[in-house]
Coordinates of C-alpha atoms in Angstrom, one line a residue:
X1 CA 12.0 -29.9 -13.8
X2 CA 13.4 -30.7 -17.2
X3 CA 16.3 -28.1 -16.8
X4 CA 17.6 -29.6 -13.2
X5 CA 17.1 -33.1 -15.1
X6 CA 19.5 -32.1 -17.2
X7 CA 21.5 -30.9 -14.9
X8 CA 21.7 -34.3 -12.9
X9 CA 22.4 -35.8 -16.0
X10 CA 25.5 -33.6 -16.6
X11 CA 26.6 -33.3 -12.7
X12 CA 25.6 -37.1 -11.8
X13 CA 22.8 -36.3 -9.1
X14 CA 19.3 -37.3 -8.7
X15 CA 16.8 -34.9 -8.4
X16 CA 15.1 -36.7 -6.0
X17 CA 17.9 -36.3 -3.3
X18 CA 17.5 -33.8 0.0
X19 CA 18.9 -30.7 -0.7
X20 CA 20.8 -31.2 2.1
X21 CA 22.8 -34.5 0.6
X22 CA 23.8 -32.5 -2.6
X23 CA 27.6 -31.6 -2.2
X24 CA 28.4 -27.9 -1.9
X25 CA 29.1 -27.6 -5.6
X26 CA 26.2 -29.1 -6.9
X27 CA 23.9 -26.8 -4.8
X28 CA 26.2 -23.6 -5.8
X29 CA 25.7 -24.5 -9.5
X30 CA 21.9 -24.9 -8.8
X31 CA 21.8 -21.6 -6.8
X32 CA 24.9 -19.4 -8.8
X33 CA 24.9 -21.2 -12.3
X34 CA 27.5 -23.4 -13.8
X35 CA 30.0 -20.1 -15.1
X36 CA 31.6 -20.8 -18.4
X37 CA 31.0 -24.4 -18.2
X38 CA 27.8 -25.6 -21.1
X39 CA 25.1 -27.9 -20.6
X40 CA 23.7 -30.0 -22.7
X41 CA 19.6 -29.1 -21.4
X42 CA 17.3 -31.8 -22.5
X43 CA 13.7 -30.6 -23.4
X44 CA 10.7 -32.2 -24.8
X45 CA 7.0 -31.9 -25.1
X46 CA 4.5 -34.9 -26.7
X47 CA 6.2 -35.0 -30.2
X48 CA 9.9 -33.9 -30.3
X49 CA 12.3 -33.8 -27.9
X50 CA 15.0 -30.5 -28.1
X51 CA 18.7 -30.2 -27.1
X52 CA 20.1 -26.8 -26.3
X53 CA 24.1 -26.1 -25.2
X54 CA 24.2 -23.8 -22.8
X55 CA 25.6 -22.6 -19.6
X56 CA 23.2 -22.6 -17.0
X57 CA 22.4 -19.2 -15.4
X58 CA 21.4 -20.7 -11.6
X59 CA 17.8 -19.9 -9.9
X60 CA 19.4 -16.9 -8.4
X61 CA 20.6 -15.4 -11.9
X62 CA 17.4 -16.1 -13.3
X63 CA 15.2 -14.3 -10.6
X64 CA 18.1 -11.4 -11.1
X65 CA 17.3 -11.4 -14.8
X66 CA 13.9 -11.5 -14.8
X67 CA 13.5 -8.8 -11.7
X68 CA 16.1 -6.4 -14.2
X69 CA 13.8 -7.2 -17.3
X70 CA 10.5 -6.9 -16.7
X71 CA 8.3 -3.9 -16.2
X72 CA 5.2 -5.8 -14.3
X73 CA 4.6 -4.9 -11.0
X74 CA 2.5 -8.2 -10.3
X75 CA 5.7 -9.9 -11.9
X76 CA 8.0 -8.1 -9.7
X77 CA 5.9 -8.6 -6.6
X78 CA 5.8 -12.3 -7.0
X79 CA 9.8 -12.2 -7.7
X80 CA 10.4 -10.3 -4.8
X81 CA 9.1 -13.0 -2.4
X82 CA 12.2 -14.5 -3.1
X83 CA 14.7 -11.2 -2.2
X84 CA 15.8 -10.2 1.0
X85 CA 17.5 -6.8 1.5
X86 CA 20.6 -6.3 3.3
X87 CA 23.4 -3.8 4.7
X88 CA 25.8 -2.9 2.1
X89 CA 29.1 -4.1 3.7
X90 CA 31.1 -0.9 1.9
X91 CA 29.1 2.3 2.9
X92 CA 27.2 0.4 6.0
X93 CA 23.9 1.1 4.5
X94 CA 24.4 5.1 4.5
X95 CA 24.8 5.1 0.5
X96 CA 27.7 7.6 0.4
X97 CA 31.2 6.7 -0.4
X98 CA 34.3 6.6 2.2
X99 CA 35.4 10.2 1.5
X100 CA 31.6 11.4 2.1
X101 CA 31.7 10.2 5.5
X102 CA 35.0 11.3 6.9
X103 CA 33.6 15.1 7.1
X104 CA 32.4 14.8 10.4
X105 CA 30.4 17.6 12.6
X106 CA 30.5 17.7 15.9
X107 CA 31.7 13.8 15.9
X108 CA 29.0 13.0 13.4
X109 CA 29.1 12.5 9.4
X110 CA 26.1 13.2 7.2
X111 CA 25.0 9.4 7.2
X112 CA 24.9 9.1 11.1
X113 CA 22.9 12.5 11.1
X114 CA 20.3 11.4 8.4
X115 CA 19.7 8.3 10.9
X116 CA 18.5 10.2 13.0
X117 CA 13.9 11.1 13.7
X118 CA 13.0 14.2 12.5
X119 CA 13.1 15.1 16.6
X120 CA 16.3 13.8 17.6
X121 CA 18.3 16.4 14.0
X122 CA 16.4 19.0 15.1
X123 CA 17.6 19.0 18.9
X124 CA 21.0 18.1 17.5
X125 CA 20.8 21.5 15.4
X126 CA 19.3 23.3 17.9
X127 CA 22.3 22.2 20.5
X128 CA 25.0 22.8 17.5
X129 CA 25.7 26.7 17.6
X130 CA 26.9 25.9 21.3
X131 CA 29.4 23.7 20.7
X132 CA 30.6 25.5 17.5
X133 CA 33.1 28.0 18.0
X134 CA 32.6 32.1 17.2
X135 CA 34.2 31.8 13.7
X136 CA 31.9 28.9 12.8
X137 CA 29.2 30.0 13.6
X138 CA 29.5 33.0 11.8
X139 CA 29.7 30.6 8.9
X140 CA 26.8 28.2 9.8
X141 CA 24.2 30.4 11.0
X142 CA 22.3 31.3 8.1
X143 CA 22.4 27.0 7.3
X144 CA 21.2 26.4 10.5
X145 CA 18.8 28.9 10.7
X146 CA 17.5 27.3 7.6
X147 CA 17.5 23.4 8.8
X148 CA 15.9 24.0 12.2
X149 CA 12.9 26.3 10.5
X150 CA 12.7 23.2 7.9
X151 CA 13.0 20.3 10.8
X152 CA 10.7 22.3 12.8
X153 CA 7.8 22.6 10.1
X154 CA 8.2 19.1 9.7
X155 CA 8.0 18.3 13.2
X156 CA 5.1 20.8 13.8
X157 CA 2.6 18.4 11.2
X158 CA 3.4 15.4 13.2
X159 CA 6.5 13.9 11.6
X160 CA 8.9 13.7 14.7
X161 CA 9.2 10.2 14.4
X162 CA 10.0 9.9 11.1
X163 CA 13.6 9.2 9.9
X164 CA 15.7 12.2 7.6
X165 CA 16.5 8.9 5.7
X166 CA 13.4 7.0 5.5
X167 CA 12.4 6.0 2.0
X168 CA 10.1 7.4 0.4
X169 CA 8.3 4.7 -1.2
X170 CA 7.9 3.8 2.4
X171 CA 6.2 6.7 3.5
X172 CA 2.0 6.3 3.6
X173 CA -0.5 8.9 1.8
X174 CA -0.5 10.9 4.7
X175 CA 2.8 10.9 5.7
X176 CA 3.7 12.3 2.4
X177 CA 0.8 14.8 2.1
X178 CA 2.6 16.4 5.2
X179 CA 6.1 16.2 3.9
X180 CA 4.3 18.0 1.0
X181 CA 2.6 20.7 3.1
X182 CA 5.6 21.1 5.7
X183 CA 7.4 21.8 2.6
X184 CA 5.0 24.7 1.4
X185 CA 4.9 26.5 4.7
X186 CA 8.8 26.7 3.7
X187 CA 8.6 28.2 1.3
X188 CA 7.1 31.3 2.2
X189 CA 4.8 31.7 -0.3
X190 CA 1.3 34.1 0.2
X191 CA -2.2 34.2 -2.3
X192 CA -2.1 30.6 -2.9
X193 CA -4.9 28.4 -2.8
X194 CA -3.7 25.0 -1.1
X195 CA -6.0 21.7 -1.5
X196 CA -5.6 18.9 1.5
X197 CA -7.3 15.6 1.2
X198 CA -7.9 14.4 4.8
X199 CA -4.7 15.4 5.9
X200 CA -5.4 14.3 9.4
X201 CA -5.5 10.6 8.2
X202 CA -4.2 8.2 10.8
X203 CA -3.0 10.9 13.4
X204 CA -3.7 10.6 17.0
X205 CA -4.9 13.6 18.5
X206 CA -2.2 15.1 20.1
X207 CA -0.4 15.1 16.6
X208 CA -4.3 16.6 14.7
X209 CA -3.7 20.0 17.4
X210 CA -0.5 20.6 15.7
X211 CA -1.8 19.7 12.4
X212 CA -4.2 22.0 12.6
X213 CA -2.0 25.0 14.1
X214 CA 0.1 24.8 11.3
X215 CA -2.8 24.7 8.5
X216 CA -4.0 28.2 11.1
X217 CA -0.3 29.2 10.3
X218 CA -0.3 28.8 6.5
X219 CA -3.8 30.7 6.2
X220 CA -2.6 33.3 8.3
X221 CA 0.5 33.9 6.0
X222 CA -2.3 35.5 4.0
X223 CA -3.0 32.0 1.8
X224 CA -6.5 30.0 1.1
X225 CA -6.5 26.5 2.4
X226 CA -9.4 24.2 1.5
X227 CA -9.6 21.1 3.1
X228 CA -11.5 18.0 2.6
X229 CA -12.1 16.3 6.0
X230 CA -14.1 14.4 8.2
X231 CA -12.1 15.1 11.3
X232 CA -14.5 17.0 14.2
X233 CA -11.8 19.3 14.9
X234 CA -10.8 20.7 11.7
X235 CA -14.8 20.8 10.8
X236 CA -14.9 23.0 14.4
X237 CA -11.8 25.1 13.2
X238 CA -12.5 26.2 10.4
X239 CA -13.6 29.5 9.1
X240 CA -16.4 28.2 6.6
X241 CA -18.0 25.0 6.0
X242 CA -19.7 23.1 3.0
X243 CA -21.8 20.4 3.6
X244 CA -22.3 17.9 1.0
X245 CA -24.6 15.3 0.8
X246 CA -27.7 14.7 1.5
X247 CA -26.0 10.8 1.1
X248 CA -23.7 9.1 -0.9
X249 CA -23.4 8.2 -4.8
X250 CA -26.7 9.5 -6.6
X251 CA -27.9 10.4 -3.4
X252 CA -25.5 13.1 -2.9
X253 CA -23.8 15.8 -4.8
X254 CA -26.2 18.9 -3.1
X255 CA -24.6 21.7 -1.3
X256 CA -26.6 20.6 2.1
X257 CA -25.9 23.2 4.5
X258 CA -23.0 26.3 4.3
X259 CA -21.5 29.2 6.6
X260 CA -20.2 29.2 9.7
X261 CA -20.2 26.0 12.6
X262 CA -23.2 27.5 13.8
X263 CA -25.1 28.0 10.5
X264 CA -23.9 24.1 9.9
X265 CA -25.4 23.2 13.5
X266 CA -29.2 24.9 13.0
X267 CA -29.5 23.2 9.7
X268 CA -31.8 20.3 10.1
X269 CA -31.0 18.7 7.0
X270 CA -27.2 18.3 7.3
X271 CA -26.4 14.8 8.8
X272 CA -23.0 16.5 10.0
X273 CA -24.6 18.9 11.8
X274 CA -26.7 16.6 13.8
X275 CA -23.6 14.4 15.0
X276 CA -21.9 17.7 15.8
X277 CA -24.8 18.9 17.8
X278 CA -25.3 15.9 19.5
X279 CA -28.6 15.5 18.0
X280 CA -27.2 11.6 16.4
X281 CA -24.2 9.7 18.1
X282 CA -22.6 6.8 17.6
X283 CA -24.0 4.5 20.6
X284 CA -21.0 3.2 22.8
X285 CA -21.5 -1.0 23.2
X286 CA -23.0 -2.0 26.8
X287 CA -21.0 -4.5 26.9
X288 CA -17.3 -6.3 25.8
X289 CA -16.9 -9.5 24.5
X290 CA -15.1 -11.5 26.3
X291 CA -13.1 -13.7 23.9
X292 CA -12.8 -17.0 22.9
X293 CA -11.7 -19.1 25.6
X294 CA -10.1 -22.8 26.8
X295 CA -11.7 -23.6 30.1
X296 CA -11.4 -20.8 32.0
X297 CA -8.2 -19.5 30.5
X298 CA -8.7 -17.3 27.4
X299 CA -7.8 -17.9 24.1
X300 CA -4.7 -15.1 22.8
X301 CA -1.6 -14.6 21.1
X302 CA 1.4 -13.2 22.7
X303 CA 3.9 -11.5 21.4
X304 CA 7.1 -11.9 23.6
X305 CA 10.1 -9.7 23.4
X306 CA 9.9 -7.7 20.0
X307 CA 12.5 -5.0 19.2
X308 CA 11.9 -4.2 16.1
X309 CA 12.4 -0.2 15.3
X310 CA 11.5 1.8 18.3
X311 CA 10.2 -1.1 20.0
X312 CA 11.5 -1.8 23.8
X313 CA 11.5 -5.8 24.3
X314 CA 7.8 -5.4 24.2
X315 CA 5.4 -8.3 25.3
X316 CA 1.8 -8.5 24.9
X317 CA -1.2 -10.6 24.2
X318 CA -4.1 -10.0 21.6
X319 CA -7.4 -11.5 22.6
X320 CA -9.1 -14.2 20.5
X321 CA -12.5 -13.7 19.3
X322 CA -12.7 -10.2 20.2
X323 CA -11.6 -6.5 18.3
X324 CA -8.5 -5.4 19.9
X325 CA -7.8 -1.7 18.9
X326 CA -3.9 -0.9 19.0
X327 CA -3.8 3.0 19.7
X328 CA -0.8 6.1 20.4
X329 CA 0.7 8.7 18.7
X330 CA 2.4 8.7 15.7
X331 CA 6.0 6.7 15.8
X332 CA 4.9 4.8 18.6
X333 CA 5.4 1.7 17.6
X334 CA 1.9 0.6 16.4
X335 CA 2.7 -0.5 13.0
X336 CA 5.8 -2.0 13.7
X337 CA 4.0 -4.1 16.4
X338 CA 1.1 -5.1 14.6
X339 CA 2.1 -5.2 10.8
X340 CA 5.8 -5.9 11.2
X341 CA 6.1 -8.6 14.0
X342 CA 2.7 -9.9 14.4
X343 CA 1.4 -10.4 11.0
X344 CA 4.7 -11.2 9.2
X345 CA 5.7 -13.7 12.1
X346 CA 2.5 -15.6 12.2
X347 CA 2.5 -15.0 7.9
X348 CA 5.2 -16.9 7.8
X349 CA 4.7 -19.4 10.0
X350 CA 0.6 -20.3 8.9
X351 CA 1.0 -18.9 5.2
X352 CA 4.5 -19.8 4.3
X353 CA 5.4 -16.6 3.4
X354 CA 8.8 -15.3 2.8
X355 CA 8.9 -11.6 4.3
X356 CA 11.3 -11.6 7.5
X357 CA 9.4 -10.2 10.3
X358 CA 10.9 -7.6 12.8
X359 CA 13.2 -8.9 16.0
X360 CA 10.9 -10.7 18.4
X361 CA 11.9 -13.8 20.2
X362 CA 8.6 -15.7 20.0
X363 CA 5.0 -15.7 19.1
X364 CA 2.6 -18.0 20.9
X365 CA -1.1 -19.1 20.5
X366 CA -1.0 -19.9 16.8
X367 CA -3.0 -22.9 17.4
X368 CA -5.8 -21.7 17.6
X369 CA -5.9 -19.7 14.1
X370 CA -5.8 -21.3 11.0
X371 CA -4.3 -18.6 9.0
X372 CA -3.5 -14.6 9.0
X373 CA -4.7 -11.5 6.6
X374 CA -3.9 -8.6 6.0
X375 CA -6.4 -6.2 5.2
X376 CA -4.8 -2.8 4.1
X377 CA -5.2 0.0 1.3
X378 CA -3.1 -1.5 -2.0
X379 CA -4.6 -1.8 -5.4
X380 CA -7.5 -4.7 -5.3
X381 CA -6.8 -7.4 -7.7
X382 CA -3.8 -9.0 -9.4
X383 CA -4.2 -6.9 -12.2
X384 CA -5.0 -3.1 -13.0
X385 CA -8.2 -5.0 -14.8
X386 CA -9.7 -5.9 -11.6
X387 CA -12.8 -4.2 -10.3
X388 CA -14.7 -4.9 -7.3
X389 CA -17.1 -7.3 -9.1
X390 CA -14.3 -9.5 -10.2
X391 CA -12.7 -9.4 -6.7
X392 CA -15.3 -10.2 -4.6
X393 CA -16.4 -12.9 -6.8
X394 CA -19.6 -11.2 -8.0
X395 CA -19.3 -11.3 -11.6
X396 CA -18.7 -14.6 -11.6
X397 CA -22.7 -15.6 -11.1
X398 CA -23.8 -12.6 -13.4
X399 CA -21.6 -14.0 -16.3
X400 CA -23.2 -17.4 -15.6
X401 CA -26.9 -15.1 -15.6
X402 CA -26.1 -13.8 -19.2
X403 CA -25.0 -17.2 -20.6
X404 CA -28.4 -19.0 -19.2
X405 CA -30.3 -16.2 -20.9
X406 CA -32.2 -17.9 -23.8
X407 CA -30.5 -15.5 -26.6
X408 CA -27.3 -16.4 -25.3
X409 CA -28.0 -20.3 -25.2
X410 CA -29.1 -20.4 -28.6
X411 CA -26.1 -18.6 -29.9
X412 CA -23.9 -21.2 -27.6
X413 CA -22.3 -18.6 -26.1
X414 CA -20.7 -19.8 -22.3
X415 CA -19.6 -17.7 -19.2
X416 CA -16.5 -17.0 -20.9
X417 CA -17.9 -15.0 -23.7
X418 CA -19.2 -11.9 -21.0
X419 CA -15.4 -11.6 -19.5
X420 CA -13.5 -8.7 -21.0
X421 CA -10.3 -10.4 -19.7
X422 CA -10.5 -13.1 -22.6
X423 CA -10.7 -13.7 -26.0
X424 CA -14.2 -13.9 -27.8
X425 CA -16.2 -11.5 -25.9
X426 CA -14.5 -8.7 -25.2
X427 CA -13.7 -6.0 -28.0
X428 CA -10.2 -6.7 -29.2
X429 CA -9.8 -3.4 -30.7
X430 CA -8.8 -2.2 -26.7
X431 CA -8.6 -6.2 -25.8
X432 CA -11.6 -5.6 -23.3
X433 CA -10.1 -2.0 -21.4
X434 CA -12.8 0.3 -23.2
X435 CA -9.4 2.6 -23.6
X436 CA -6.6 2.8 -26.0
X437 CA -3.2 4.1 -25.2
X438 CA -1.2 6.6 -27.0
X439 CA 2.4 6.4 -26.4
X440 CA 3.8 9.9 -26.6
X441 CA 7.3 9.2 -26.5
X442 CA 8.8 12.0 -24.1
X443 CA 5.2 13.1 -22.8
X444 CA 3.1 10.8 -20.4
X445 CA 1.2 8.5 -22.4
X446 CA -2.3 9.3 -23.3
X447 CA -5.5 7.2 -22.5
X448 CA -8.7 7.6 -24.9
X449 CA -11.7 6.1 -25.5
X450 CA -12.0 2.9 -27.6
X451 CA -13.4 4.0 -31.2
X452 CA -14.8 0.5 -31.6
X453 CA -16.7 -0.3 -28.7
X454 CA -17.0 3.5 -27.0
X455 CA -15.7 1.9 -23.5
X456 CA -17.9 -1.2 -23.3
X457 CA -15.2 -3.3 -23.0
X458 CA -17.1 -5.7 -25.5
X459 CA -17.8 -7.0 -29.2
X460 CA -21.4 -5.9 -31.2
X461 CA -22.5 -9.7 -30.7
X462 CA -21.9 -10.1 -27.1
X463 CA -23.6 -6.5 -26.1
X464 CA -26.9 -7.9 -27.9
X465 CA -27.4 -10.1 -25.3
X466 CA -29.7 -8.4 -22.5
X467 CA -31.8 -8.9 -19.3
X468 CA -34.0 -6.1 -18.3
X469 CA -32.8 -4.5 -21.6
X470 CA -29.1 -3.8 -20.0
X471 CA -26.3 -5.2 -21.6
X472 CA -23.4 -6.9 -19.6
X473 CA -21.5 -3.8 -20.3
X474 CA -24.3 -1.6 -18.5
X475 CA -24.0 -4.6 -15.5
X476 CA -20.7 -3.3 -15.1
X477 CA -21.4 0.8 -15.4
X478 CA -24.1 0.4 -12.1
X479 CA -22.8 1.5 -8.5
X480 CA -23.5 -1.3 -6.3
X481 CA -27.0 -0.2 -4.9
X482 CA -28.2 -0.1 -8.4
X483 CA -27.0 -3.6 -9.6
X484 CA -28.6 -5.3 -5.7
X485 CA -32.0 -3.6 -6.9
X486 CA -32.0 -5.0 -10.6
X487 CA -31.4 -8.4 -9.5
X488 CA -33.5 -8.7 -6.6
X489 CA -35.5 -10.5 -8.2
X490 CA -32.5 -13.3 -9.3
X491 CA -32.8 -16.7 -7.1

């Protein structure tokens, strides 16, 4: 406020005029900066006031700045609210320079090729030798022969609708776990022992069958694949099973049942075996809700006309007041319709926020929500401190427990003194992390134990305060079951 002061002062505009009524120059100076041209900023605070020449860098410049400067994620995320990306008007968006793109194949340079799914390049390559001529493809065939086996392993694992060009920060967990694997059957390799974490992770089951044919291939090639899955199919498939359970946390972590399906199956103590046999199921609802509704016409929100990706000027309505399930095979258009027209329209219509949602020409009904979230799989918390206590909202009354303890009244200590995030408490030896890093300089850095506290986040004084005999720190070491149980008793 005080820098824009100054510049109305300089430029001779209020800052309470409409952005609208500021001439064109005023609002690039705002936007761009001033150039060459000092300022005289005025700044003050309750005792002194400051004066500082300088040119003025414009909002834009300073977002720019601080994006190239800083290395925190939360800072860059909160930055990039204000950044759209566009088409680079030299290259088109296809990142290679003019002379790149003039080799052409078949009418077609690298960039327009690299556009293409996963399906579409490997039809293209599988067409190419006949349209080549006898000389070149006596040159090409040993290229080809390598880009269709490569575009075919990738297409086998259920990647056919993903772009040769897609980013890769773009990609989810499972999407690169079978870029990984698609990449291994490449290679060729035999006597290796590969590891899959629920590979089958958000694929519909037309794309699991090939999934699962090409884990068959890789064992066959004479390799060990171990895969840790809760998909019916592969648990069917597969050679051997082990069962772990009998439940979760410290209820768990027993070898259950082991062998074959049928060994799995005849053991009454595995829970998998009992939904596989049929013996447990998971009960099917009687009856649908109907949904919210406005006389005798439902409640919904339609979606009219959205192109965005693969999308065909689709239109539909979601229900109100009911669970809609948006199902189809991988590249359908699911994601695109749900995450990047539907929520990011109505997010930036109800939640003023600034990501551009994909083509659509409308999206009706919003009247009847009051807002829009997005549940999906990122980091909790605005910090890498953040734990599930602190972001549902938990620790919060068990700070305010500790500080009404009697020990911790007559010491005066408040709330505030059983956060690790703040001063006082916590142990500042690791400032409340329980670890200390150790830069390495051209190794990863290294993360040990705090020699101080020993990982309890906090100081000698504020661990002496207990309930039950457990210190705050040991609060925070339970699994949720355990801390329910120990306060039970806590109005």
């Amino acid at each position: 406020a005080q820098t824009l002061k100054s510049l109305g002062k300089h430029y001779k505009f209020r800052t309470s005029y409409p952005w609208q009524k500021l001439s064109q120059k005023i609002q690039d100076v705002i936007l761009y900066g001033s150039g060459s041209e000092i300022i005289e900023m005025i700044y003050s605070d309750d005792r002194k006031e400051y004066r500082v020449e300088k040119p003025f860098e414009g909002v834009i410049g300073n977002i720019e700045r601080r994006w190239r400067e800083t290395d925190s994620n939360m800072i860059r995320e909160e930055l990039g609210k204000y950044q759209s990306a566009s088409e680079c008007e030299v290259c088109e968006g296809y990142r290679l320079k003019k002379e790149a793109l003039v080799v052409r194949v078949n009418d077609h340079h690298i960039g327009q090729i690299t556009d293409f799914s996963i399906a579409e390049s490997y039809a293209w390559f599988k067409d190419l030798p006949g349209r080549l001529n006898d000389k070149e493809n006596d040159i090409a065939s040993r290229v080809l022969k390598e880009i269709t086996e490569r575009l075919g392993f990738l297409n086998n694992v259920g990647l056919n609708y993903l772009n040769l060009s897609r980013k890769s920060g773009s990609l989810s967990g499972g999407e690169s776990q079978r870029i990984r694997l698609a990449s291994q059957i490449g290679s060729g390799l035999t006597g290796v022992l590969y590891v899959l974490d629920e590979p089958s992770i958000g694929l519909h089951q037309r794309d699991n069958d090939r999934l699962m044919e090409t884990l068959f291939n890789l064992r066959d090639m004479g390799n060990t694949v171990l895969v840790v899955e809760h998909d019916e199919d592969a648990i069917r498939g597969a050679d051997h099973i082990i069962d772990m359970g009998p439940g979760a946390g410290e209820h768990g972590g027993e070898v259950v049942a082991e062998g074959r399906l049928q060994d799995i199956l005849d053991n009454e103590d595995s829970l998998t075996g009992q939904y596989l046999s049929g013996v447990k199921s998971i009960a099917v609802p009687a009856s649908r809700r109907k949904g919210h509704m406005a006389g005798k016409k439902r409640k919904e929100i339609v979606i009219q006309g959205a192109t965005g990706n693969n999308l065909n000027d689709v239109t539909t309505a979601i229900p109100l007041g009911t669970m809609t399930g948006i199902t189809g095979v991988s590249g359908s258009g699911k994601s695109t319709l749900t995450i990047d027209t539907l929520y990011r329209g109505v997010a930036r219509k109800l939640n003023n926020n600034r990501n551009i949602p994909a083509p659509h020409k409308a999206i009706s009904g919003l009247e009847f929500i009051d807002k829009v979230v997005d549940i999906d799989q990122s980091p909790i918390g605005r910090t890498p401190r953040s734990n599930p206590a602190t972001y549902t909202g938990a620790f919060t009354p068990i700070r305010d427990w500790f500080a009404g303890l009697p020990e911790a009244k007559a010491r005066g200590y408040k709330p505030g003194r059983f956060s690790f995030n703040v001063k006082g408490g916590r142990c500042e030896a690791c400032q409340g992390d329980g670890l200390i890093k150790i830069e390495m300089h051209f190794l990863p850095d290294v993360y040990v134990q705090c020699d101080v506290c020993m990982g309890k986040r906090y100081n000698r004084e504020t661990l002496e305060i207990k309930f039950k005999g457990k210190s705050i720190s040991d609060i925070l070491d339970m699994t949720v079951e355990e801390a329910a149980a120990f306060f039970a008793a806590v109005p």
